[in-house]
Coordinates of C-alpha atoms in Angstrom, one line a residue:
M1 CA -9.2 -30.7 90.6
G2 CA -6.4 -31.6 93.1
R3 CA -2.7 -32.0 92.2
R4 CA -3.1 -35.7 91.6
G5 CA -5.8 -35.3 89.0
R6 CA -4.2 -32.4 87.3
P7 CA -2.5 -33.0 84.0
R8 CA 1.1 -32.1 83.6
S9 CA 0.3 -29.5 81.0
A10 CA -2.1 -27.6 83.3
P11 CA -3.7 -25.1 83.3
A12 CA -4.1 -25.1 79.5
H13 CA -5.0 -28.8 79.4
P14 CA -8.5 -29.3 78.1
R15 CA -9.5 -31.4 81.2
L16 CA -9.0 -28.2 83.2
S17 CA -10.0 -25.7 80.6
P18 CA -12.4 -27.1 78.0
V19 CA -12.1 -24.0 75.9
N20 CA -8.7 -25.3 74.9
G21 CA -9.9 -28.6 73.6
P22 CA -11.9 -29.8 70.6
L23 CA -15.6 -28.8 70.8
A24 CA -17.1 -30.7 67.9
P25 CA -17.4 -34.0 69.8
L26 CA -19.1 -32.5 72.8
A27 CA -22.8 -32.8 73.5
P28 CA -24.9 -29.6 73.4
I29 CA -24.0 -27.3 76.3
D30 CA -25.9 -24.6 78.1
V31 CA -23.7 -22.2 80.0
Y32 CA -25.2 -19.8 82.6
I33 CA -22.7 -17.0 83.3
G34 CA -22.7 -13.7 85.0
T35 CA -20.8 -10.7 83.8
R36 CA -19.0 -10.5 87.1
D37 CA -17.9 -14.1 87.0
L38 CA -14.1 -14.6 86.7
C39 CA -14.8 -17.2 84.0
Y40 CA -16.8 -14.8 81.8
P41 CA -14.1 -14.0 79.3
D42 CA -13.3 -17.7 78.8
V43 CA -17.0 -18.4 78.3
R44 CA -17.2 -15.8 75.6
R45 CA -14.1 -17.3 74.0
L46 CA -15.8 -20.7 74.2
E47 CA -18.9 -19.3 72.6
E48 CA -16.9 -17.8 69.7
R49 CA -15.0 -21.1 69.1
A50 CA -18.2 -23.1 69.2
A51 CA -19.7 -20.9 66.5
V52 CA -16.7 -21.4 64.3
E53 CA -16.6 -25.2 64.9
G54 CA -20.3 -25.7 64.7
A55 CA -20.6 -27.0 68.3
A56 CA -23.9 -26.5 70.1
V57 CA -23.0 -24.1 72.9
H58 CA -25.8 -21.8 74.2
V59 CA -24.6 -19.1 76.5
I60 CA -27.1 -17.3 78.8
V61 CA -25.6 -14.1 80.3
C62 CA -26.9 -12.4 83.4
D63 CA -25.7 -8.8 83.6
G64 CA -24.0 -8.1 86.9
A65 CA -24.3 -11.7 88.2
V66 CA -21.6 -13.5 90.0
H67 CA -20.2 -17.1 89.7
A68 CA -22.9 -19.8 90.1
Y69 CA -25.7 -17.3 90.1
P70 CA -28.4 -19.9 89.4
L71 CA -27.8 -21.0 93.1
V72 CA -28.3 -17.4 94.4
P73 CA -31.7 -16.8 96.0
A74 CA -32.5 -13.8 93.9
P75 CA -35.0 -13.5 91.0
E76 CA -32.3 -14.0 88.4
G77 CA -30.9 -17.0 90.1
R78 CA -34.3 -18.6 90.6
A79 CA -35.2 -18.0 87.0
A80 CA -32.0 -19.6 85.8
A81 CA -32.5 -22.6 88.1
R82 CA -36.0 -23.1 86.8
A83 CA -34.6 -23.0 83.2
I84 CA -31.9 -25.6 84.1
V85 CA -34.5 -27.9 85.6
R86 CA -36.8 -27.6 82.6
S87 CA -33.8 -28.3 80.3
A88 CA -32.8 -31.3 82.3
A89 CA -36.3 -32.7 82.4
S90 CA -36.8 -32.5 78.6

């Protein structure tokens, strides 16, 4: 998000970091994350909060994968991309 769209309380504002906002009103979420992704610790925190708040957050972790690994032309990336397509189609 550029400067114009950034809330004044950034970076902790829920628009920039959903882990800091209420989770209960969110629709079910699937998160595909690699252990080498910079966002990995925040996703784990999101997963813990979702469990406490009863939010439907399903985290799929790929050991050693980088950010946006479902886009990577590797077996793990292709498998994740197929799972995302199946989920979106159902």
